[in-house]
Amino acid sequence: KQEVTQIPAALSVPEGENLVLNCSFTDSAIYNLQWFRQDPGKGLTSLLLIQSSQREQTSGRLNASLDKSSGRSTLYIAASQPGDSATYLCAVDSGYALNFGKGTSLLVTP
Amino acid sequence: DTGVSQNPRHKITKRGQNVTFRCDPISEHNRLYWYRQTLGQGPEFLTYFQNEAQLEKSRLLSDRFSAERPKGSFSTLEIQRTEQGDSAMYLCASSITGGALFYQGQYFGPGTRLTVT
C-alpha cells in the first residue's frame, strides 16, 4: 500500500522567504505526482502535475521536482506572500486513485 | 469550462437518515472519483467511474455507501443509515484519460460537508 508522508506538518515564515515542502512515498511505481493547495473549508486546487517520466515542473513562483528512485518530491515556493497561506497536499497516482499525504500547513506572515 | 460542481455544499442530518450527494464533472472528463476527507487528514479515495462503469468500489467504507453514474455524466454518492463517524468532507474529482500526452491530473470540486448529529 502506497504511503505518502509530508514534512514539515506546519510551517510559519515571514513574507518574502523562499521555502521548500517535502513529500516522500514508499512505492516508486507511480504514474504521476500532483501538488494541491487547500484553503480552509474548501476543495483542492491543482498546482502542478509531474508525470513519472519528468523530473520537474514549474508554474510561476512554484517549482516541483520528482525523484522516483528515492521516492521523493519537493515543492519550492519562491518569494512567499501572505496569499500563499494554505495547506499544501502531495498526492501520488499509482493507477487511478490518488494517495495523499496529510499536508503541510503554511502560514506566511506580513 | 465551469469546473467540477457539487451539491449540496453543506448537509446536516440526523443519525440513521439517508443522504445523497451530487457531483457534476468537467464536461469533457470521462473519469469521476469520490474521496472523503476528515479533519487534519488528506483525502481518502472511495471509488471511481470511467464513463458509466464503476471500475473500483472495494474501498467504499462500508456497504452503507454506494455510488452511481447512470449516464456517464453526473454522479451521486449515497450514504444509508448515517452514523456520526460519517461526518466529513466528501470531495468529487474528474479527469480525462488517454495517456500522458492528454492527462492533466484530477480536478476537484468544492466538496460537500456532511455533519451527522
Tab-separated table of C-alpha atoms in Angstrom:
chain	number	residue	atom	x	y	z
A	1	LYS	CA	0.000	0.000	0.000
A	2	GLN	CA	1.358	3.387	-1.008
A	3	GLU	CA	2.225	5.563	1.999
A	4	VAL	CA	2.756	9.293	1.500
A	5	THR	CA	4.447	11.464	4.112
A	6	GLN	CA	4.779	15.226	4.123
A	7	ILE	CA	7.303	17.173	6.156
A	8	PRO	CA	7.002	19.555	7.881
A	9	ALA	CA	3.423	19.295	9.137
A	10	ALA	CA	3.323	23.054	9.696
A	11	LEU	CA	5.491	25.979	8.714
A	12	SER	CA	5.426	29.688	9.537
A	13	VAL	CA	7.628	32.093	7.585
A	14	PRO	CA	7.867	35.857	7.075
A	15	GLU	CA	6.807	37.251	3.736
A	16	GLY	CA	9.484	37.129	1.035
A	17	GLU	CA	11.188	33.928	2.140
A	18	ASN	CA	11.841	31.047	-0.228
A	19	LEU	CA	10.662	27.724	1.157
A	20	VAL	CA	10.660	24.014	0.433
A	21	LEU	CA	7.936	21.499	1.215
A	22	ASN	CA	8.831	17.829	1.203
A	23	CYS	CA	6.890	14.753	0.171
A	24	SER	CA	8.037	11.135	0.321
A	25	PHE	CA	6.325	7.963	-0.876
A	26	THR	CA	7.045	4.283	-0.330
A	27	ASP	CA	6.305	2.702	-3.732
A	28	SER	CA	8.214	4.131	-6.702
A	29	ALA	CA	5.843	2.542	-9.262
A	30	ILE	CA	3.839	5.698	-9.836
A	31	TYR	CA	2.147	7.241	-12.864
A	32	ASN	CA	2.442	10.827	-11.731
A	33	LEU	CA	2.511	13.113	-8.709
A	34	GLN	CA	0.276	16.094	-8.147
A	35	TRP	CA	0.619	19.012	-5.744
A	36	PHE	CA	-2.535	20.720	-4.484
A	37	ARG	CA	-3.412	23.727	-2.386
A	38	GLN	CA	-6.362	23.665	0.011
A	39	ASP	CA	-7.782	26.729	1.740
A	40	PRO	CA	-9.725	26.165	4.997
A	41	GLY	CA	-13.081	24.506	4.380
A	42	LYS	CA	-12.578	24.477	0.629
A	43	GLY	CA	-11.846	21.973	-2.121
A	44	LEU	CA	-8.450	21.276	-3.640
A	45	THR	CA	-6.784	23.435	-6.269
A	46	SER	CA	-4.272	21.679	-8.505
A	47	LEU	CA	-0.910	23.448	-8.580
A	48	LEU	CA	1.421	21.186	-10.523
A	49	LEU	CA	1.348	17.738	-12.136
A	50	ILE	CA	4.605	15.865	-12.678
A	51	GLN	CA	4.426	12.831	-14.963
A	52	SER	CA	6.554	9.842	-13.927
A	53	SER	CA	8.938	10.470	-16.841
A	54	GLN	CA	9.544	14.080	-15.805
A	55	ARG	CA	11.968	15.470	-13.247
A	56	GLU	CA	10.343	18.824	-12.554
A	57	GLN	CA	7.563	21.237	-13.411
A	58	THR	CA	7.334	24.984	-12.944
A	59	SER	CA	4.430	27.383	-12.691
A	60	GLY	CA	5.139	30.980	-11.774
A	61	ARG	CA	6.777	31.065	-8.353
A	62	LEU	CA	6.270	27.331	-7.866
A	63	ASN	CA	8.681	24.571	-8.838
A	64	ALA	CA	8.127	20.900	-8.110
A	65	SER	CA	10.705	18.170	-8.544
A	66	LEU	CA	10.330	14.399	-8.618
A	67	ASP	CA	12.893	11.694	-7.848
A	68	LYS	CA	11.066	8.408	-8.336
A	69	SER	CA	14.006	6.203	-7.416
A	70	SER	CA	14.307	7.739	-3.962
A	71	GLY	CA	10.547	8.221	-3.546
A	72	ARG	CA	10.710	11.980	-3.047
A	73	SER	CA	9.211	15.178	-4.351
A	74	THR	CA	9.753	18.758	-3.274
A	75	LEU	CA	7.654	21.867	-3.831
A	76	TYR	CA	9.677	25.060	-3.909
A	77	ILE	CA	7.858	28.363	-3.357
A	78	ALA	CA	9.828	31.477	-4.218
A	79	ALA	CA	9.301	34.868	-2.617
A	80	SER	CA	6.406	33.753	-0.420
A	81	GLN	CA	3.377	36.035	0.050
A	82	PRO	CA	0.606	36.106	2.683
A	83	GLY	CA	-1.796	34.858	-0.013
A	84	ASP	CA	0.234	31.637	-0.172
A	85	SER	CA	-1.037	30.716	3.306
A	86	ALA	CA	-2.904	27.413	2.920
A	87	THR	CA	-2.433	23.667	3.311
A	88	TYR	CA	-0.325	22.065	0.594
A	89	LEU	CA	-1.060	18.445	-0.256
A	90	CYS	CA	1.073	15.987	-2.183
A	91	ALA	CA	-0.743	13.158	-3.996
A	92	VAL	CA	0.740	10.118	-5.711
A	93	ASP	CA	-1.159	8.458	-8.553
A	94	SER	CA	-0.445	4.746	-8.732
A	95	GLY	CA	-3.029	3.967	-11.391
A	96	TYR	CA	-6.293	5.762	-10.701
A	97	ALA	CA	-6.612	6.602	-7.013
A	98	LEU	CA	-4.626	9.490	-5.614
A	99	ASN	CA	-2.864	8.665	-2.347
A	100	PHE	CA	-2.471	11.794	-0.280
A	101	GLY	CA	-0.189	12.901	2.484
A	102	LYS	CA	-1.609	14.765	5.474
A	103	GLY	CA	-0.371	18.065	4.089
A	104	THR	CA	1.840	20.927	5.188
A	105	SER	CA	0.028	23.880	6.752
A	106	LEU	CA	1.781	27.059	5.626
A	107	LEU	CA	1.419	30.471	7.227
A	108	VAL	CA	3.146	33.445	5.611
A	109	THR	CA	3.169	36.482	7.864
A	110	PRO	CA	3.351	40.087	6.565
B	1	ASP	CA	-15.381	25.082	-18.548
B	2	THR	CA	-17.167	25.715	-15.265
B	3	GLY	CA	-15.152	23.249	-13.209
B	4	VAL	CA	-16.396	20.424	-11.024
B	5	SER	CA	-19.543	21.280	-9.078
B	6	GLN	CA	-21.010	19.554	-6.037
B	7	ASN	CA	-24.370	19.865	-4.340
B	8	PRO	CA	-25.284	20.461	-1.653
B	9	ARG	CA	-22.298	22.274	-0.201
B	10	HIS	CA	-23.391	21.526	3.339
B	11	LYS	CA	-25.670	18.848	4.740
B	12	ILE	CA	-26.747	18.371	8.328
B	13	THR	CA	-28.613	15.169	9.046
B	14	LYS	CA	-29.659	13.073	11.989
B	15	ARG	CA	-28.111	9.722	12.694
B	16	GLY	CA	-29.915	6.961	10.852
B	17	GLN	CA	-31.079	9.100	7.932
B	18	ASN	CA	-30.015	8.545	4.321
B	19	VAL	CA	-28.185	11.266	2.411
B	20	THR	CA	-27.322	11.708	-1.260
B	21	PHE	CA	-24.702	13.995	-2.772
B	22	ARG	CA	-24.393	15.010	-6.398
B	23	CYS	CA	-21.282	15.726	-8.467
B	24	ASP	CA	-21.153	17.273	-11.942
B	25	PRO	CA	-17.707	16.793	-13.535
B	26	ILE	CA	-15.967	18.924	-16.126
B	27	SER	CA	-17.924	18.187	-19.294
B	28	GLU	CA	-15.200	16.537	-21.376
B	29	HIS	CA	-13.859	14.418	-18.487
B	30	ASN	CA	-14.726	10.724	-18.674
B	31	ARG	CA	-13.395	9.731	-15.238
B	32	LEU	CA	-15.074	10.693	-11.989
B	33	TYR	CA	-13.741	9.999	-8.498
B	34	TRP	CA	-15.109	10.250	-4.961
B	35	TYR	CA	-12.949	10.935	-1.902
B	36	ARG	CA	-13.610	11.547	1.780
B	37	GLN	CA	-11.607	13.936	3.914
B	38	THR	CA	-11.688	14.149	7.695
B	39	LEU	CA	-10.172	16.931	9.780
B	40	GLY	CA	-6.400	17.089	9.617
B	41	GLN	CA	-6.111	14.293	7.055
B	42	GLY	CA	-5.551	14.134	3.346
B	43	PRO	CA	-8.436	12.951	1.149
B	44	GLU	CA	-9.089	9.207	1.121
B	45	PHE	CA	-10.114	7.508	-2.124
B	46	LEU	CA	-13.545	5.830	-2.158
B	47	THR	CA	-14.486	4.871	-5.717
B	48	TYR	CA	-14.231	5.905	-9.358
B	49	PHE	CA	-16.051	5.644	-12.679
B	50	GLN	CA	-14.875	5.609	-16.243
B	51	ASN	CA	-17.857	6.781	-18.251
B	52	GLU	CA	-20.775	4.917	-16.607
B	53	ALA	CA	-18.735	1.916	-15.422
B	54	GLN	CA	-17.722	1.791	-11.768
B	55	LEU	CA	-14.241	0.317	-12.020
B	56	GLU	CA	-13.230	0.274	-8.361
B	57	LYS	CA	-15.525	0.167	-5.354
B	58	SER	CA	-13.703	-2.061	-2.897
B	59	ARG	CA	-12.550	0.988	-0.955
B	60	LEU	CA	-16.012	2.264	-0.207
B	61	LEU	CA	-16.073	2.424	3.561
B	62	SER	CA	-18.947	0.037	4.152
B	63	ASP	CA	-21.974	-1.403	2.393
B	64	ARG	CA	-23.891	1.674	3.546
B	65	PHE	CA	-22.009	3.638	0.880
B	66	SER	CA	-22.934	3.417	-2.786
B	67	ALA	CA	-22.307	5.491	-5.888
B	68	GLU	CA	-23.829	5.722	-9.338
B	69	ARG	CA	-23.091	7.431	-12.615
B	70	PRO	CA	-26.040	6.324	-14.708
B	71	LYS	CA	-25.364	8.098	-17.998
B	72	GLY	CA	-21.684	8.751	-17.695
B	73	SER	CA	-22.223	12.375	-16.779
B	74	PHE	CA	-23.106	13.387	-13.197
B	75	SER	CA	-22.669	11.024	-10.264
B	76	THR	CA	-24.372	10.535	-6.912
B	77	LEU	CA	-22.933	9.215	-3.667
B	78	GLU	CA	-25.437	7.835	-1.178
B	79	ILE	CA	-24.867	7.010	2.470
B	80	GLN	CA	-27.584	4.968	4.116
B	81	ARG	CA	-28.275	4.895	7.855
B	82	THR	CA	-25.753	7.619	8.580
B	83	GLU	CA	-23.541	7.430	11.665
B	84	GLN	CA	-21.700	10.202	13.485
B	85	GLY	CA	-18.430	8.817	12.130
B	86	ASP	CA	-19.616	9.644	8.613
B	87	SER	CA	-19.213	13.359	9.358
B	88	ALA	CA	-16.579	14.555	6.897
B	89	MET	CA	-15.995	16.484	3.686
B	90	TYR	CA	-16.933	14.447	0.603
B	91	LEU	CA	-14.950	15.500	-2.448
B	92	CYS	CA	-15.535	14.721	-6.094
B	93	ALA	CA	-12.883	14.954	-8.801
B	94	SER	CA	-12.769	14.354	-12.535
B	95	SER	CA	-10.137	13.767	-15.191
B	96	ILE	CA	-9.639	12.655	-18.762
B	97	THR	CA	-7.829	9.505	-19.853
B	98	GLY	CA	-5.705	8.974	-22.939
B	99	GLY	CA	-2.158	8.610	-21.760
B	100	ALA	CA	0.451	11.025	-20.535
B	101	LEU	CA	0.048	13.311	-23.536
B	102	PHE	CA	-3.521	14.185	-22.617
B	103	TYR	CA	-3.756	13.595	-18.888
B	104	GLN	CA	-3.794	16.828	-16.904
B	105	GLY	CA	-4.405	15.497	-13.418
B	106	GLN	CA	-7.514	15.288	-11.284
B	107	TYR	CA	-9.630	18.405	-10.801
B	108	PHE	CA	-11.588	18.669	-7.576
B	109	GLY	CA	-14.913	20.221	-6.714
B	110	PRO	CA	-15.601	22.364	-3.623
B	111	GLY	CA	-16.856	19.389	-1.612
B	112	THR	CA	-19.961	18.600	0.411
B	113	ARG	CA	-19.530	18.939	4.159
B	114	LEU	CA	-21.657	16.384	5.999
B	115	THR	CA	-22.499	16.736	9.674
B	116	VAL	CA	-24.325	13.857	11.337
B	117	THR	CA	-25.942	14.795	14.663
